[in-house]
Amino acid sequence: MHGSPHRVGDVMTRAVVAVGRKALFKDIVGRMDQWKVSALPVLEGDGRVIGVVSEADLLPKEEFRDSDPDRFTQLRRLTDLAKAGAVSAEELMSTPAVTVHTDATLAEAARIMALRHVKRLPVVNTEGVLEGVVSRGDLLKVFLRPDNELADEIRRDVVDVLFPAPIEPVHIMVTDGVATLTGRVGESARIPLAMRMVQGVEGVVGVDCRLTAADAE
């Protein structure tokens, strides 16, 4: 895993458990339990994603199992009541599926998850064919990058670009993902930009910028 920005294709899980539209309720529950996942893509034909069945889609069957909802509840939760009586993936699935492409950035995938309140996203190609799944945990893998790898990227993509001829050498130390920059540069206006760029290096947890500038003295 080298360089920023990382893409969904860099971190996604390629071995994916999925079901067809005719998969039955108990089979879906069994697969979720066996593979310890909270949602399954629903595929059709050549592997095109047509929907997703999640635990939330399955729970209404238990919630309404022994209840007789009043008229207000019936009107307010028509979709959930329909799923309570469903027996197959095509009746249970949420469609259209919320998906992401392999070339999407991790930030884009994180925003989709947050806005759509989902924990996992099917990853598809331009034809909508399943290529993998990305989870919240996958998006956090960038924070496992070694400190020396982060320091090398900061040196190459930030310091050498913004401060090619510093007055005093810029030193970079990364400890547990926190990047500390020290040194004396020529232009103070570039220091805030350097901070933003370092923070944008995927895997950086925090930035301690101690740079000083000659034009501010």
mmCIF file of C-alpha atoms in Angstrom:
data_model
loop_
_atom_site.group_PDB
_atom_site.id
_atom_site.type_symbol
_atom_site.label_atom_id
_atom_site.label_comp_id
_atom_site.label_asym_id
_atom_site.label_seq_id
_atom_site.Cartn_x
_atom_site.Cartn_y
_atom_site.Cartn_z
ATOM 1 C CA MET A 1 0.000 0.000 0.000
ATOM 2 C CA HIS A 2 1.999 2.961 -1.282
ATOM 3 C CA GLY A 3 1.157 6.583 -1.991
ATOM 4 C CA SER A 4 -1.932 8.733 -1.536
ATOM 5 C CA PRO A 5 -4.748 8.830 -2.282
ATOM 6 C CA HIS A 6 -5.554 5.160 -1.897
ATOM 7 C CA ARG A 7 -8.462 3.716 -3.811
ATOM 8 C CA VAL A 8 -11.191 1.320 -2.807
ATOM 9 C CA GLY A 9 -9.547 -1.312 -4.999
ATOM 10 C CA ASP A 10 -6.438 -1.151 -2.783
ATOM 11 C CA VAL A 11 -8.233 -2.230 0.403
ATOM 12 C CA MET A 12 -11.407 -4.090 -0.610
ATOM 13 C CA THR A 13 -12.036 -7.761 0.067
ATOM 14 C CA ARG A 14 -12.115 -9.641 -3.221
ATOM 15 C CA ALA A 15 -13.479 -12.958 -1.924
ATOM 16 C CA VAL A 16 -17.151 -12.056 -1.567
ATOM 17 C CA VAL A 17 -20.103 -14.042 -0.249
ATOM 18 C CA ALA A 18 -23.250 -13.242 -2.221
ATOM 19 C CA VAL A 19 -26.691 -14.719 -2.972
ATOM 20 C CA GLY A 20 -29.005 -14.897 -5.955
ATOM 21 C CA ARG A 21 -32.436 -13.292 -6.069
ATOM 22 C CA LYS A 22 -34.156 -16.629 -5.292
ATOM 23 C CA ALA A 23 -32.112 -17.357 -2.150
ATOM 24 C CA LEU A 24 -34.379 -18.216 0.780
ATOM 25 C CA PHE A 25 -34.559 -16.465 4.149
ATOM 26 C CA LYS A 26 -32.918 -19.234 6.189
ATOM 27 C CA ASP A 27 -30.100 -19.623 3.683
ATOM 28 C CA ILE A 28 -29.399 -15.904 3.865
ATOM 29 C CA VAL A 29 -29.289 -15.966 7.664
ATOM 30 C CA GLY A 30 -27.073 -19.044 7.575
ATOM 31 C CA ARG A 31 -24.561 -17.434 5.239
ATOM 32 C CA MET A 32 -24.398 -14.277 7.316
ATOM 33 C CA ASP A 33 -23.729 -16.349 10.417
ATOM 34 C CA GLN A 34 -21.174 -18.598 8.722
ATOM 35 C CA TRP A 35 -19.154 -15.761 7.199
ATOM 36 C CA LYS A 36 -19.739 -13.236 10.016
ATOM 37 C CA VAL A 37 -21.047 -10.491 7.747
ATOM 38 C CA SER A 38 -23.945 -8.096 8.250
ATOM 39 C CA ALA A 39 -25.039 -7.816 4.614
ATOM 40 C CA LEU A 40 -24.926 -9.792 1.362
ATOM 41 C CA PRO A 41 -25.001 -8.515 -2.220
ATOM 42 C CA VAL A 42 -27.771 -9.974 -4.357
ATOM 43 C CA LEU A 43 -26.566 -10.943 -7.831
ATOM 44 C CA GLU A 44 -28.223 -11.644 -11.124
ATOM 45 C CA GLY A 45 -26.953 -13.475 -14.188
ATOM 46 C CA ASP A 46 -23.379 -12.458 -14.936
ATOM 47 C CA GLY A 47 -22.724 -11.187 -11.402
ATOM 48 C CA ARG A 48 -24.450 -7.823 -11.677
ATOM 49 C CA VAL A 49 -25.454 -6.399 -8.296
ATOM 50 C CA ILE A 50 -29.201 -5.801 -8.143
ATOM 51 C CA GLY A 51 -29.599 -5.249 -4.419
ATOM 52 C CA VAL A 52 -28.307 -5.888 -0.914
ATOM 53 C CA VAL A 53 -29.851 -7.885 1.922
ATOM 54 C CA SER A 54 -28.754 -6.658 5.340
ATOM 55 C CA GLU A 55 -29.570 -7.649 8.898
ATOM 56 C CA ALA A 56 -31.919 -4.647 8.993
ATOM 57 C CA ASP A 57 -33.900 -6.193 6.125
ATOM 58 C CA LEU A 58 -34.254 -9.464 8.035
ATOM 59 C CA LEU A 59 -35.186 -8.159 11.487
ATOM 60 C CA PRO A 60 -38.816 -7.168 10.707
ATOM 61 C CA LYS A 61 -39.727 -10.870 10.505
ATOM 62 C CA GLU A 62 -38.816 -11.244 14.175
ATOM 63 C CA GLU A 63 -40.105 -7.819 15.217
ATOM 64 C CA PHE A 64 -43.597 -8.383 13.839
ATOM 65 C CA ARG A 65 -43.696 -12.152 14.415
ATOM 66 C CA ASP A 66 -46.237 -12.080 17.237
ATOM 67 C CA SER A 67 -47.561 -8.529 16.999
ATOM 68 C CA ASP A 68 -50.635 -6.951 15.441
ATOM 69 C CA PRO A 69 -49.549 -3.427 14.446
ATOM 70 C CA ASP A 70 -52.132 -0.675 14.616
ATOM 71 C CA ARG A 71 -53.265 1.299 11.589
ATOM 72 C CA PHE A 72 -50.754 4.103 12.173
ATOM 73 C CA THR A 73 -47.834 1.652 12.349
ATOM 74 C CA GLN A 74 -49.059 -0.135 9.243
ATOM 75 C CA LEU A 75 -49.070 3.111 7.257
ATOM 76 C CA ARG A 76 -45.743 4.314 8.648
ATOM 77 C CA ARG A 77 -43.869 1.048 8.133
ATOM 78 C CA LEU A 78 -45.300 -0.471 5.005
ATOM 79 C CA THR A 79 -41.879 -1.526 3.726
ATOM 80 C CA ASP A 80 -40.906 -3.254 6.978
ATOM 81 C CA LEU A 81 -44.229 -5.056 7.162
ATOM 82 C CA ALA A 82 -43.771 -6.302 3.615
ATOM 83 C CA LYS A 83 -40.323 -7.619 4.535
ATOM 84 C CA ALA A 84 -41.752 -9.338 7.600
ATOM 85 C CA GLY A 85 -43.677 -11.590 5.233
ATOM 86 C CA ALA A 86 -40.865 -12.028 2.711
ATOM 87 C CA VAL A 87 -39.153 -15.366 2.136
ATOM 88 C CA SER A 88 -36.619 -14.697 -0.641
ATOM 89 C CA ALA A 89 -33.779 -12.300 -1.364
ATOM 90 C CA GLU A 90 -35.666 -10.489 -4.119
ATOM 91 C CA GLU A 91 -38.453 -9.662 -1.627
ATOM 92 C CA LEU A 92 -36.074 -8.715 1.179
ATOM 93 C CA MET A 93 -33.333 -6.787 -0.589
ATOM 94 C CA SER A 94 -32.873 -3.058 -0.601
ATOM 95 C CA THR A 95 -32.709 -1.885 -4.192
ATOM 96 C CA PRO A 96 -31.115 -0.221 -6.033
ATOM 97 C CA ALA A 97 -27.969 -1.273 -4.204
ATOM 98 C CA VAL A 98 -25.694 1.382 -2.755
ATOM 99 C CA THR A 99 -22.369 0.575 -4.427
ATOM 100 C CA VAL A 100 -18.959 2.081 -5.078
ATOM 101 C CA HIS A 101 -16.385 1.710 -7.863
ATOM 102 C CA THR A 102 -12.869 0.360 -7.430
ATOM 103 C CA ASP A 103 -11.297 3.696 -8.390
ATOM 104 C CA ALA A 104 -13.220 5.689 -5.768
ATOM 105 C CA THR A 105 -11.065 7.200 -3.028
ATOM 106 C CA LEU A 106 -11.386 5.947 0.533
ATOM 107 C CA ALA A 107 -12.792 9.332 1.518
ATOM 108 C CA GLU A 108 -15.539 8.990 -1.086
ATOM 109 C CA ALA A 109 -16.418 5.505 0.179
ATOM 110 C CA ALA A 110 -16.469 6.744 3.781
ATOM 111 C CA ARG A 111 -18.854 9.579 2.868
ATOM 112 C CA ILE A 112 -21.219 7.165 1.105
ATOM 113 C CA MET A 113 -21.245 4.874 4.141
ATOM 114 C CA ALA A 114 -21.929 7.775 6.496
ATOM 115 C CA LEU A 115 -24.684 9.332 4.368
ATOM 116 C CA ARG A 116 -26.433 6.029 3.610
ATOM 117 C CA HIS A 117 -25.897 4.521 7.080
ATOM 118 C CA VAL A 118 -24.333 1.301 5.810
ATOM 119 C CA LYS A 119 -21.360 -0.692 7.093
ATOM 120 C CA ARG A 120 -20.351 -2.407 3.843
ATOM 121 C CA LEU A 121 -20.463 -1.469 0.175
ATOM 122 C CA PRO A 122 -20.402 -3.802 -2.830
ATOM 123 C CA VAL A 123 -17.610 -2.751 -5.187
ATOM 124 C CA VAL A 124 -18.623 -2.909 -8.841
ATOM 125 C CA ASN A 125 -17.118 -2.210 -12.248
ATOM 126 C CA THR A 126 -18.620 0.103 -14.866
ATOM 127 C CA GLU A 127 -21.132 -2.607 -15.869
ATOM 128 C CA GLY A 128 -22.312 -3.063 -12.298
ATOM 129 C CA VAL A 129 -20.639 -6.475 -11.939
ATOM 130 C CA LEU A 130 -19.431 -7.337 -8.445
ATOM 131 C CA GLU A 131 -15.660 -7.162 -7.922
ATOM 132 C CA GLY A 132 -15.422 -7.078 -4.141
ATOM 133 C CA VAL A 133 -16.775 -5.599 -0.925
ATOM 134 C CA VAL A 134 -15.370 -2.763 1.157
ATOM 135 C CA SER A 135 -16.188 -2.414 4.847
ATOM 136 C CA ARG A 136 -15.585 0.237 7.459
ATOM 137 C CA GLY A 137 -12.694 -1.869 8.726
ATOM 138 C CA ASP A 138 -11.148 -1.943 5.255
ATOM 139 C CA LEU A 139 -11.158 1.853 5.125
ATOM 140 C CA LEU A 140 -9.167 1.943 8.354
ATOM 141 C CA LYS A 141 -6.352 -0.215 6.940
ATOM 142 C CA VAL A 142 -4.459 2.912 5.843
ATOM 143 C CA PHE A 143 -3.776 3.618 9.524
ATOM 144 C CA LEU A 144 -1.663 0.452 9.633
ATOM 145 C CA ARG A 145 0.913 1.964 7.274
ATOM 146 C CA PRO A 146 4.411 1.948 8.866
ATOM 147 C CA ASP A 147 5.680 5.247 10.246
ATOM 148 C CA ASN A 148 8.756 5.165 8.004
ATOM 149 C CA GLU A 149 6.546 4.756 4.923
ATOM 150 C CA LEU A 150 4.517 7.803 5.960
ATOM 151 C CA ALA A 151 7.688 9.810 6.566
ATOM 152 C CA ASP A 152 9.008 8.892 3.116
ATOM 153 C CA GLU A 153 5.775 10.020 1.455
ATOM 154 C CA ILE A 154 5.713 13.287 3.397
ATOM 155 C CA ARG A 155 9.305 13.958 2.359
ATOM 156 C CA ARG A 156 8.685 13.140 -1.305
ATOM 157 C CA ASP A 157 5.225 14.634 -1.866
ATOM 158 C CA VAL A 158 5.157 17.563 0.564
ATOM 159 C CA VAL A 159 8.515 18.780 1.835
ATOM 160 C CA ASP A 160 10.538 18.343 -1.355
ATOM 161 C CA VAL A 161 7.751 20.005 -3.353
ATOM 162 C CA LEU A 162 7.009 22.981 -1.100
ATOM 163 C CA PHE A 163 10.466 23.534 0.351
ATOM 164 C CA PRO A 164 13.043 22.451 -2.241
ATOM 165 C CA ALA A 165 15.701 24.787 -0.761
ATOM 166 C CA PRO A 166 14.986 25.311 2.955
ATOM 167 C CA ILE A 167 17.153 27.672 4.988
ATOM 168 C CA GLU A 168 17.666 24.855 7.488
ATOM 169 C CA PRO A 169 16.886 21.177 6.728
ATOM 170 C CA VAL A 170 13.312 20.093 7.359
ATOM 171 C CA HIS A 171 13.230 17.067 9.637
ATOM 172 C CA ILE A 172 10.280 14.678 9.597
ATOM 173 C CA MET A 173 9.532 12.294 12.424
ATOM 174 C CA VAL A 174 6.456 10.064 12.446
ATOM 175 C CA THR A 175 5.535 8.251 15.649
ATOM 176 C CA ASP A 176 2.349 6.173 15.888
ATOM 177 C CA GLY A 177 1.020 8.010 12.849
ATOM 178 C CA VAL A 178 1.664 11.505 14.246
ATOM 179 C CA ALA A 179 3.944 13.516 11.960
ATOM 180 C CA THR A 180 6.247 16.143 13.450
ATOM 181 C CA LEU A 181 7.965 18.629 11.135
ATOM 182 C CA THR A 182 10.819 20.862 12.295
ATOM 183 C CA GLY A 183 13.113 23.210 10.407
ATOM 184 C CA ARG A 184 13.421 26.725 9.004
ATOM 185 C CA VAL A 185 12.014 27.615 5.600
ATOM 186 C CA GLY A 186 11.853 30.752 3.505
ATOM 187 C CA GLU A 187 8.133 31.490 3.132
ATOM 188 C CA SER A 188 5.682 31.432 6.038
ATOM 189 C CA ALA A 189 2.723 31.318 3.622
ATOM 190 C CA ARG A 190 3.627 27.750 2.653
ATOM 191 C CA ILE A 191 3.579 26.374 6.191
ATOM 192 C CA PRO A 192 -0.252 26.121 6.523
ATOM 193 C CA LEU A 193 -0.372 24.447 3.106
ATOM 194 C CA ALA A 194 2.264 21.960 4.244
ATOM 195 C CA MET A 195 0.171 21.125 7.310
ATOM 196 C CA ARG A 196 -2.917 20.455 5.166
ATOM 197 C CA MET A 197 -0.964 18.338 2.717
ATOM 198 C CA VAL A 198 0.610 16.245 5.481
ATOM 199 C CA GLN A 199 -2.789 15.709 7.069
ATOM 200 C CA GLY A 200 -3.987 14.542 3.655
ATOM 201 C CA VAL A 201 -1.446 11.707 3.565
ATOM 202 C CA GLU A 202 -3.534 8.623 4.229
ATOM 203 C CA GLY A 203 -2.478 6.947 7.432
ATOM 204 C CA VAL A 204 -1.436 10.166 9.180
ATOM 205 C CA VAL A 205 -3.239 10.477 12.511
ATOM 206 C CA GLY A 206 -2.118 13.988 13.427
ATOM 207 C CA VAL A 207 0.339 16.748 12.533
ATOM 208 C CA ASP A 208 2.669 18.682 14.847
ATOM 209 C CA CYS A 209 4.115 21.416 12.651
ATOM 210 C CA ARG A 210 7.034 23.256 14.244
ATOM 211 C CA LEU A 211 8.351 24.889 11.091
ATOM 212 C CA THR A 212 9.548 28.489 11.283
ATOM 213 C CA ALA A 213 10.023 30.931 8.401
ATOM 214 C CA ALA A 214 12.647 33.558 7.684
ATOM 215 C CA ASP A 215 10.135 36.074 6.328
ATOM 216 C CA ALA A 216 8.256 36.063 9.629
ATOM 217 C CA GLU A 217 11.243 37.090 11.699
#
